[in-house]
mmCIF file of C-alpha atoms in Angstrom:
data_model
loop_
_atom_site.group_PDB
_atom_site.id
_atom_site.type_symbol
_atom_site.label_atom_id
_atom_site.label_comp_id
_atom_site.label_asym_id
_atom_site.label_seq_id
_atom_site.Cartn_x
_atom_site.Cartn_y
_atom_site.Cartn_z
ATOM 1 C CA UNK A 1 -10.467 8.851 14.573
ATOM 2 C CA UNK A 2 -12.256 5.905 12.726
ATOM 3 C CA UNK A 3 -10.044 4.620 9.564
ATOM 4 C CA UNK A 4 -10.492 4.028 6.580
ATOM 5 C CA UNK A 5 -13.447 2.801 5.254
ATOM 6 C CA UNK A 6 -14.307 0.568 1.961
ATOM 7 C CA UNK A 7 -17.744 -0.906 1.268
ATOM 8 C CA UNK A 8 -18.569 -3.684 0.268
ATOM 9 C CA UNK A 9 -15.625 -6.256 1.272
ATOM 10 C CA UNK A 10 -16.493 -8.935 -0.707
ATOM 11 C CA UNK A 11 -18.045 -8.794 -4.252
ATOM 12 C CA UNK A 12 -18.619 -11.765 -6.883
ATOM 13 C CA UNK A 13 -19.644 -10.966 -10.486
ATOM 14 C CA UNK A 14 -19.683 -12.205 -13.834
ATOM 15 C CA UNK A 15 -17.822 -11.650 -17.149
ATOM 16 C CA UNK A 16 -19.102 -8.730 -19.036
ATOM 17 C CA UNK A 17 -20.666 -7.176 -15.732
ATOM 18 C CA UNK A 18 -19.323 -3.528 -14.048
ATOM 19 C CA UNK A 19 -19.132 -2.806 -10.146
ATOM 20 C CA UNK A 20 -18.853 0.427 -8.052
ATOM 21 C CA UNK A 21 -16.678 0.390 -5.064
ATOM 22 C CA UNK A 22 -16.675 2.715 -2.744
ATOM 23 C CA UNK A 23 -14.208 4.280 0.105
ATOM 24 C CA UNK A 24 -14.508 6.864 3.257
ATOM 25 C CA UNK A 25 -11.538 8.417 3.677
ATOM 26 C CA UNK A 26 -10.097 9.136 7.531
ATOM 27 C CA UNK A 27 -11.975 12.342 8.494
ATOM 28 C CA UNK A 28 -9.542 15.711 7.136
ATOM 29 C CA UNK A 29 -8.207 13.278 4.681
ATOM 30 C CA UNK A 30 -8.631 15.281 1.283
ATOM 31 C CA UNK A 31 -6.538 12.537 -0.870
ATOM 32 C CA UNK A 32 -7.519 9.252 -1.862
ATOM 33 C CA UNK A 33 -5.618 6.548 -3.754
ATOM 34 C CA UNK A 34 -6.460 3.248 -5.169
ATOM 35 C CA UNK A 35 -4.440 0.343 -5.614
ATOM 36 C CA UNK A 36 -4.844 -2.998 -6.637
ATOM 37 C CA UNK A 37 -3.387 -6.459 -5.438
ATOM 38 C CA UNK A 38 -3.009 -9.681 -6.947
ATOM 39 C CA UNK A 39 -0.859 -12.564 -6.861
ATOM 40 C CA UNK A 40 0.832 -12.254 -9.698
ATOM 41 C CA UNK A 41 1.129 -8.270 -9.907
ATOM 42 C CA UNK A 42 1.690 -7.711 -6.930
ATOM 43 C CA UNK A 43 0.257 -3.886 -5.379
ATOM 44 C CA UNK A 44 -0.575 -1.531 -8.280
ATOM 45 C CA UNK A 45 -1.292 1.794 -8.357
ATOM 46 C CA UNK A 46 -4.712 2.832 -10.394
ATOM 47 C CA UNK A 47 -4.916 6.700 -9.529
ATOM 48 C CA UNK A 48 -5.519 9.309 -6.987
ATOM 49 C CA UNK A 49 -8.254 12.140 -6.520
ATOM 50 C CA UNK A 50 -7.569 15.229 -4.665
ATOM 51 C CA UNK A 51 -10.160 17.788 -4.285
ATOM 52 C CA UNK A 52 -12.754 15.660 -6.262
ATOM 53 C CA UNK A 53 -9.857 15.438 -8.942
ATOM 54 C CA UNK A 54 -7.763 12.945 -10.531
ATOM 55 C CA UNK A 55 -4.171 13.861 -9.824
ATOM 56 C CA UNK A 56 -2.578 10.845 -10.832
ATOM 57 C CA UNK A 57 -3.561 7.878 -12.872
ATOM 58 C CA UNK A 58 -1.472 4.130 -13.051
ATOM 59 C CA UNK A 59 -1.258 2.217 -16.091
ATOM 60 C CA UNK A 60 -4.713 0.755 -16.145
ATOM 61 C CA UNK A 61 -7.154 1.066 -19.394
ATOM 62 C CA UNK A 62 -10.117 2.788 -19.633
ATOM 63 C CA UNK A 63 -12.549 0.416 -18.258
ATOM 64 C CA UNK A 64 -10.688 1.265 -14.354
ATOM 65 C CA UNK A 65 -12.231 4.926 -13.712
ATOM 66 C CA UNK A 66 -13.199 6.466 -10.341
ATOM 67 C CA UNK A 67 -14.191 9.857 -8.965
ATOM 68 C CA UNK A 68 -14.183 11.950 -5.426
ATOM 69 C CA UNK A 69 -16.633 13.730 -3.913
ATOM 70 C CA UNK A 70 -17.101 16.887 -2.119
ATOM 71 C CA UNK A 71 -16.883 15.173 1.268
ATOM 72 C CA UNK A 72 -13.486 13.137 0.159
ATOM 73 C CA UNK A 73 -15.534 10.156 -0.726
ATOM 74 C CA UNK A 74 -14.222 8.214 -3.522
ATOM 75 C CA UNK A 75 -15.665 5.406 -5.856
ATOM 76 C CA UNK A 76 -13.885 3.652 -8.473
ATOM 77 C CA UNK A 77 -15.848 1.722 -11.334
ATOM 78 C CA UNK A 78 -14.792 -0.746 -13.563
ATOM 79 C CA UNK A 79 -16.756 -1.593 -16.283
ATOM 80 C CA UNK A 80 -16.768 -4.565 -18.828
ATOM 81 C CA UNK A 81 -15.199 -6.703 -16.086
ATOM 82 C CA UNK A 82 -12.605 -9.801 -16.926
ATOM 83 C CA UNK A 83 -11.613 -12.640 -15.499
ATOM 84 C CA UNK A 84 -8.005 -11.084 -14.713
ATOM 85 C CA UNK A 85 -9.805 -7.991 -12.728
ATOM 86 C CA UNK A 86 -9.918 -10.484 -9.260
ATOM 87 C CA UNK A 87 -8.178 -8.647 -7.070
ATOM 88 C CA UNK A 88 -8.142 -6.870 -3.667
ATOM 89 C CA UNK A 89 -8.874 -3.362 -3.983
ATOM 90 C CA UNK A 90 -7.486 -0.954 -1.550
ATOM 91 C CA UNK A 91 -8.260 2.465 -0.982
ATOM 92 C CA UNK A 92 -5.646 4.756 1.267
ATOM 93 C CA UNK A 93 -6.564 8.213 2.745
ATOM 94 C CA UNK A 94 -3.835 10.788 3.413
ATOM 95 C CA UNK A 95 -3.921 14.649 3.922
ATOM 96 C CA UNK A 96 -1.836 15.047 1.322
ATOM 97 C CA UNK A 97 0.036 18.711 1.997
ATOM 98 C CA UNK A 98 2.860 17.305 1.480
ATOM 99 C CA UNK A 99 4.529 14.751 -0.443
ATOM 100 C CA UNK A 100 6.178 12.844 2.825
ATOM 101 C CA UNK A 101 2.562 12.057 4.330
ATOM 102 C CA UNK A 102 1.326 8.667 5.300
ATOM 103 C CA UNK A 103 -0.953 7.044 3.058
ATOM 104 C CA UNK A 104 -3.785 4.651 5.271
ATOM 105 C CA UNK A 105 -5.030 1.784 3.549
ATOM 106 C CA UNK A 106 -8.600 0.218 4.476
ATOM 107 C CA UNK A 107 -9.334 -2.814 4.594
ATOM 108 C CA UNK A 108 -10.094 -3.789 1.089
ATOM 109 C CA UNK A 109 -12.743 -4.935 -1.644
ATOM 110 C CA UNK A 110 -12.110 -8.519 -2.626
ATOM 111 C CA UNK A 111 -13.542 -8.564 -6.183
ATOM 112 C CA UNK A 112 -14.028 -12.094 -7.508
ATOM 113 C CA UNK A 113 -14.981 -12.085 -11.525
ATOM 114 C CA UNK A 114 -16.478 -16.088 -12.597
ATOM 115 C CA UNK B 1 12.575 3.845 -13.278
ATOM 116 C CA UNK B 2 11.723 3.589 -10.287
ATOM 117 C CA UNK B 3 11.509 0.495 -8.132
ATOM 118 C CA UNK B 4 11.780 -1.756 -5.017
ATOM 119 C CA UNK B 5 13.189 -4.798 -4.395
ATOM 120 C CA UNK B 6 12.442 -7.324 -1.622
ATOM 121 C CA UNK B 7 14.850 -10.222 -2.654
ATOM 122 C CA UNK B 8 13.403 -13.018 0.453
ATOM 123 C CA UNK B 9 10.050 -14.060 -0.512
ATOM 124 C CA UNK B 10 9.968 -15.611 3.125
ATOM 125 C CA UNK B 11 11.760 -14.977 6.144
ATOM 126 C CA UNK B 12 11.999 -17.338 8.813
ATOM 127 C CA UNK B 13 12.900 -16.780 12.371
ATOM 128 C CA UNK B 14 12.246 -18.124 16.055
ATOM 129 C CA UNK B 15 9.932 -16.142 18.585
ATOM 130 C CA UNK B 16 12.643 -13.828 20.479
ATOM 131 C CA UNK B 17 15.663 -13.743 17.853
ATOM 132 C CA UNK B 18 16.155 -10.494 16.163
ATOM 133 C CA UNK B 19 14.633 -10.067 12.700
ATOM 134 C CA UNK B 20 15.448 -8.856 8.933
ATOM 135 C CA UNK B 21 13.435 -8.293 5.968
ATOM 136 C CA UNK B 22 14.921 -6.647 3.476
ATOM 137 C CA UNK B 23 14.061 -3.642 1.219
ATOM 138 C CA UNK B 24 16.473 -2.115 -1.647
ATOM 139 C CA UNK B 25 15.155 0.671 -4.038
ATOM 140 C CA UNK B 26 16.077 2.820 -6.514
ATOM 141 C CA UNK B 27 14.510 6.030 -6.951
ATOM 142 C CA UNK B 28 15.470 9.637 -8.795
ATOM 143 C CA UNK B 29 16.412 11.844 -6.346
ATOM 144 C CA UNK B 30 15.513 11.720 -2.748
ATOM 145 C CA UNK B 31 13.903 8.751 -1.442
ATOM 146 C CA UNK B 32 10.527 8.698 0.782
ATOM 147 C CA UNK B 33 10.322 4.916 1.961
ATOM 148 C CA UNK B 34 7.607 3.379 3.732
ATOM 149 C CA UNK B 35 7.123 -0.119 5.406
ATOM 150 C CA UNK B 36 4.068 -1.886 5.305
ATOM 151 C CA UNK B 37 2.084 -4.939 6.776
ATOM 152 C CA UNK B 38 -0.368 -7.217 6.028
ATOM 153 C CA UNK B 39 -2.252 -9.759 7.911
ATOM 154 C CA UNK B 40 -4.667 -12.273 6.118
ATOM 155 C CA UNK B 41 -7.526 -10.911 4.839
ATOM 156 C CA UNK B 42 -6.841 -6.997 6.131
ATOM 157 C CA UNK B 43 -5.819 -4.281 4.447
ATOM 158 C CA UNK B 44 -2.302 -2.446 4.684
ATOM 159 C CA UNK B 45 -1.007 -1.233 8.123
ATOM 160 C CA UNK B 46 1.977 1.561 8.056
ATOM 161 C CA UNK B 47 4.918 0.805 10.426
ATOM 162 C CA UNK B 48 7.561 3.712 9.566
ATOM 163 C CA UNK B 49 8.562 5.626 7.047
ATOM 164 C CA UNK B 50 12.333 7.572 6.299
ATOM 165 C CA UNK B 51 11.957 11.406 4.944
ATOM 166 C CA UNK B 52 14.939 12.805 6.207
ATOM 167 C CA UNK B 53 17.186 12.971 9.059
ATOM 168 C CA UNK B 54 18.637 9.988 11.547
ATOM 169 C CA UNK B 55 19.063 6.966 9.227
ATOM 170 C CA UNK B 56 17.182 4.577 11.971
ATOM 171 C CA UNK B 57 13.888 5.105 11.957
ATOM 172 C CA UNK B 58 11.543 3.725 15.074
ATOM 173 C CA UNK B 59 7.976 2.663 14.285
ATOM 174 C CA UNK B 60 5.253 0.911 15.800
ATOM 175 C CA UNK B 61 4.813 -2.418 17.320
ATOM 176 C CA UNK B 62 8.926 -2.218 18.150
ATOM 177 C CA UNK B 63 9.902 -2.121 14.331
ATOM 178 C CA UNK B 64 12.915 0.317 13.052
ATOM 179 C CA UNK B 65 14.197 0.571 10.151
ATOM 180 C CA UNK B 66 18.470 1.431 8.781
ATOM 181 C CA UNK B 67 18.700 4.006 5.445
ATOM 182 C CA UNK B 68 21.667 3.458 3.848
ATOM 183 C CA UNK B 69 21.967 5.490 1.279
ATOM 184 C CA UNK B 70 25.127 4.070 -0.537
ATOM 185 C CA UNK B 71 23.953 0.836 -0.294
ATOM 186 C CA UNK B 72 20.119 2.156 -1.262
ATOM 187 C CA UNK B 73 18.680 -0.012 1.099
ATOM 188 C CA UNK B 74 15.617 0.313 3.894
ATOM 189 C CA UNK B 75 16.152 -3.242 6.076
ATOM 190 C CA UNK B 76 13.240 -3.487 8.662
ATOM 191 C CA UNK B 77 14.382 -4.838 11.916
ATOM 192 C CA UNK B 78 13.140 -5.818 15.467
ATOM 193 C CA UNK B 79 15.172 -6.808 18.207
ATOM 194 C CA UNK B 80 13.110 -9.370 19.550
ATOM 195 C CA UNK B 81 10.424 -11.533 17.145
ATOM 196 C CA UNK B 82 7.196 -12.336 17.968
ATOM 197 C CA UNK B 83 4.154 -15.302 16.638
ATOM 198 C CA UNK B 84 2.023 -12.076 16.181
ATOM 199 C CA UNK B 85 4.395 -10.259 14.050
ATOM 200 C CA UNK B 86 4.101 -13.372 11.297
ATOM 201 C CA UNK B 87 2.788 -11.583 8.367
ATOM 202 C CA UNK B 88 2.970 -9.935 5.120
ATOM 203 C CA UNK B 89 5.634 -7.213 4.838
ATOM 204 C CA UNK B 90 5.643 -4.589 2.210
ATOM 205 C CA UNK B 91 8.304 -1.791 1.605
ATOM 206 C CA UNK B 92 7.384 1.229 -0.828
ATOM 207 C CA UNK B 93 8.966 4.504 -2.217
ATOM 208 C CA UNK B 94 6.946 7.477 -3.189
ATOM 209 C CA UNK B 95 7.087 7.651 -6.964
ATOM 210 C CA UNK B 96 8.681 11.386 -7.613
ATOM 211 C CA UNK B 97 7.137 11.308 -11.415
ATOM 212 C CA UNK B 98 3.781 10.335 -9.901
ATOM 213 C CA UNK B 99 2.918 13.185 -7.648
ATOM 214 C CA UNK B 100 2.467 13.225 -4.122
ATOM 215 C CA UNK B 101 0.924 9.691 -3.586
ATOM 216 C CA UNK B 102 1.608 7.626 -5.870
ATOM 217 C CA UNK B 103 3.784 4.481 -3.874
ATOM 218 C CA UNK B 104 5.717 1.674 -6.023
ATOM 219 C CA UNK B 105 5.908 -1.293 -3.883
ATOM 220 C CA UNK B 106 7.871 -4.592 -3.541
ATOM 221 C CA UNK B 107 6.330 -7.898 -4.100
ATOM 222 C CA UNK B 108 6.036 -8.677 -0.028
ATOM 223 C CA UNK B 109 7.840 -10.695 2.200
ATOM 224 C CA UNK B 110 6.251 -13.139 4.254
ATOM 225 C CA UNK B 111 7.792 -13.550 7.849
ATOM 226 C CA UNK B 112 6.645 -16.773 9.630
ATOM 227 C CA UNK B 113 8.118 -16.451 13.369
ATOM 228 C CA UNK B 114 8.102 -19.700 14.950
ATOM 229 C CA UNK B 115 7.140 -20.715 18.235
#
């Protein structure tokens, strides 16, 4: 089975600016979480879609929104983008019946805001 | 709250000697743990994880990891270190409060195995 997918890997933009990423979960994956990673917070949860809904959200403002499609693909937005949104995005897949299943991460989107 | 704990920012150890990187948590109810690693510039890759049952848990690449519940810790071990396994370790429990998939994680460890 092919992993998990997340397009595009690397990103630059500016202050001010918003950016779409996107992620293809593993195939029969219904769930999809986001989480982001920096040096200083370490790996933070944003929120998870199941069944093109959002099940769970992190402690992220407004401008950090996202949405699932009817094939499991996800995108995640974030608008009115500051300096401190640099990160490494990662997306993880799971099948989600249960709450003991595996989360797979994909390789990431490193967002760089100038 | 919930929360994990991976008191070694860095672990150091020589290619063959058995490793350590330690993991403590504490978590309402029962825990679901996870181990997690990282190599530069790649996402997450999931070792093992503890549900229930035996408290040694056998993942891949040779990795296990010890529950002890009184102590609340999840150590990840291997008997034998190698240069390849030098990388970014992460241990994570499933947030109860969060739903199914929401993970808290530690702040990494980095394991450098020397030559």
């Amino acid at each position: 089975k092919a992993g998990v997918t997340q397009t595009p890997r690397y990103l630059i933009k500016t202050r001010g600016q918003q950016v779409t990423l996107s992620c293809s979960p593993i195939s029969g994956h219904r769930s999809v979480s986001w989480y982001q990673q920096t040096p200083g917070q370490g790996l933070q949860f944003l929120f998870e879609y199941f069944s093109e809904t959002q099940r769970n959200k992190g402690n992220f403002p407004g401008r950090f929104s996202g949405r699932q499609f009817s094939n499991s693909r996800s995108e995640m937005n974030v608008s009115t983008l500051e300096l401190g949104d640099s990160a490494l995005y990662l997306c993880a897949s799971s099948s989600a019946l249960s709450g003991t299943d595996t989360q797979y991460f994909g390789p990431g989107t490193r967002l760089t805001v100038l | 709250a919930q929360s994990v704990a991976q008191p070694e920012d860095q672990v150091n150890v020589a290619e063959g000697n058995p490793l350590t990187v330690k993991c403590t948590y504490s978590v309402s109810g029962n825990p679901y743990l996870f181990w997690y690693v990282q190599y530069p510039n790649r996402g997450l890759q999931f070792l093992l994880k503890y549900i229930t049952g035996d408290n040694l848990v056998k993942g891949s690449y040779g990795f296990e990891a010890e529950f002890n519940k009184s102590q609340t810790s999840f150590h990840l071990k291997k008997p034998s270190a190698l240069v390849s396994d030098s990388a970014l370790y992460f241990c994570a429990v499933r947030d109860p409060s969060g739903g199914y998939n929401k993970l808290i994680f530690g702040a990494g460890t980095r394991l450098a195995v020397h030559p």
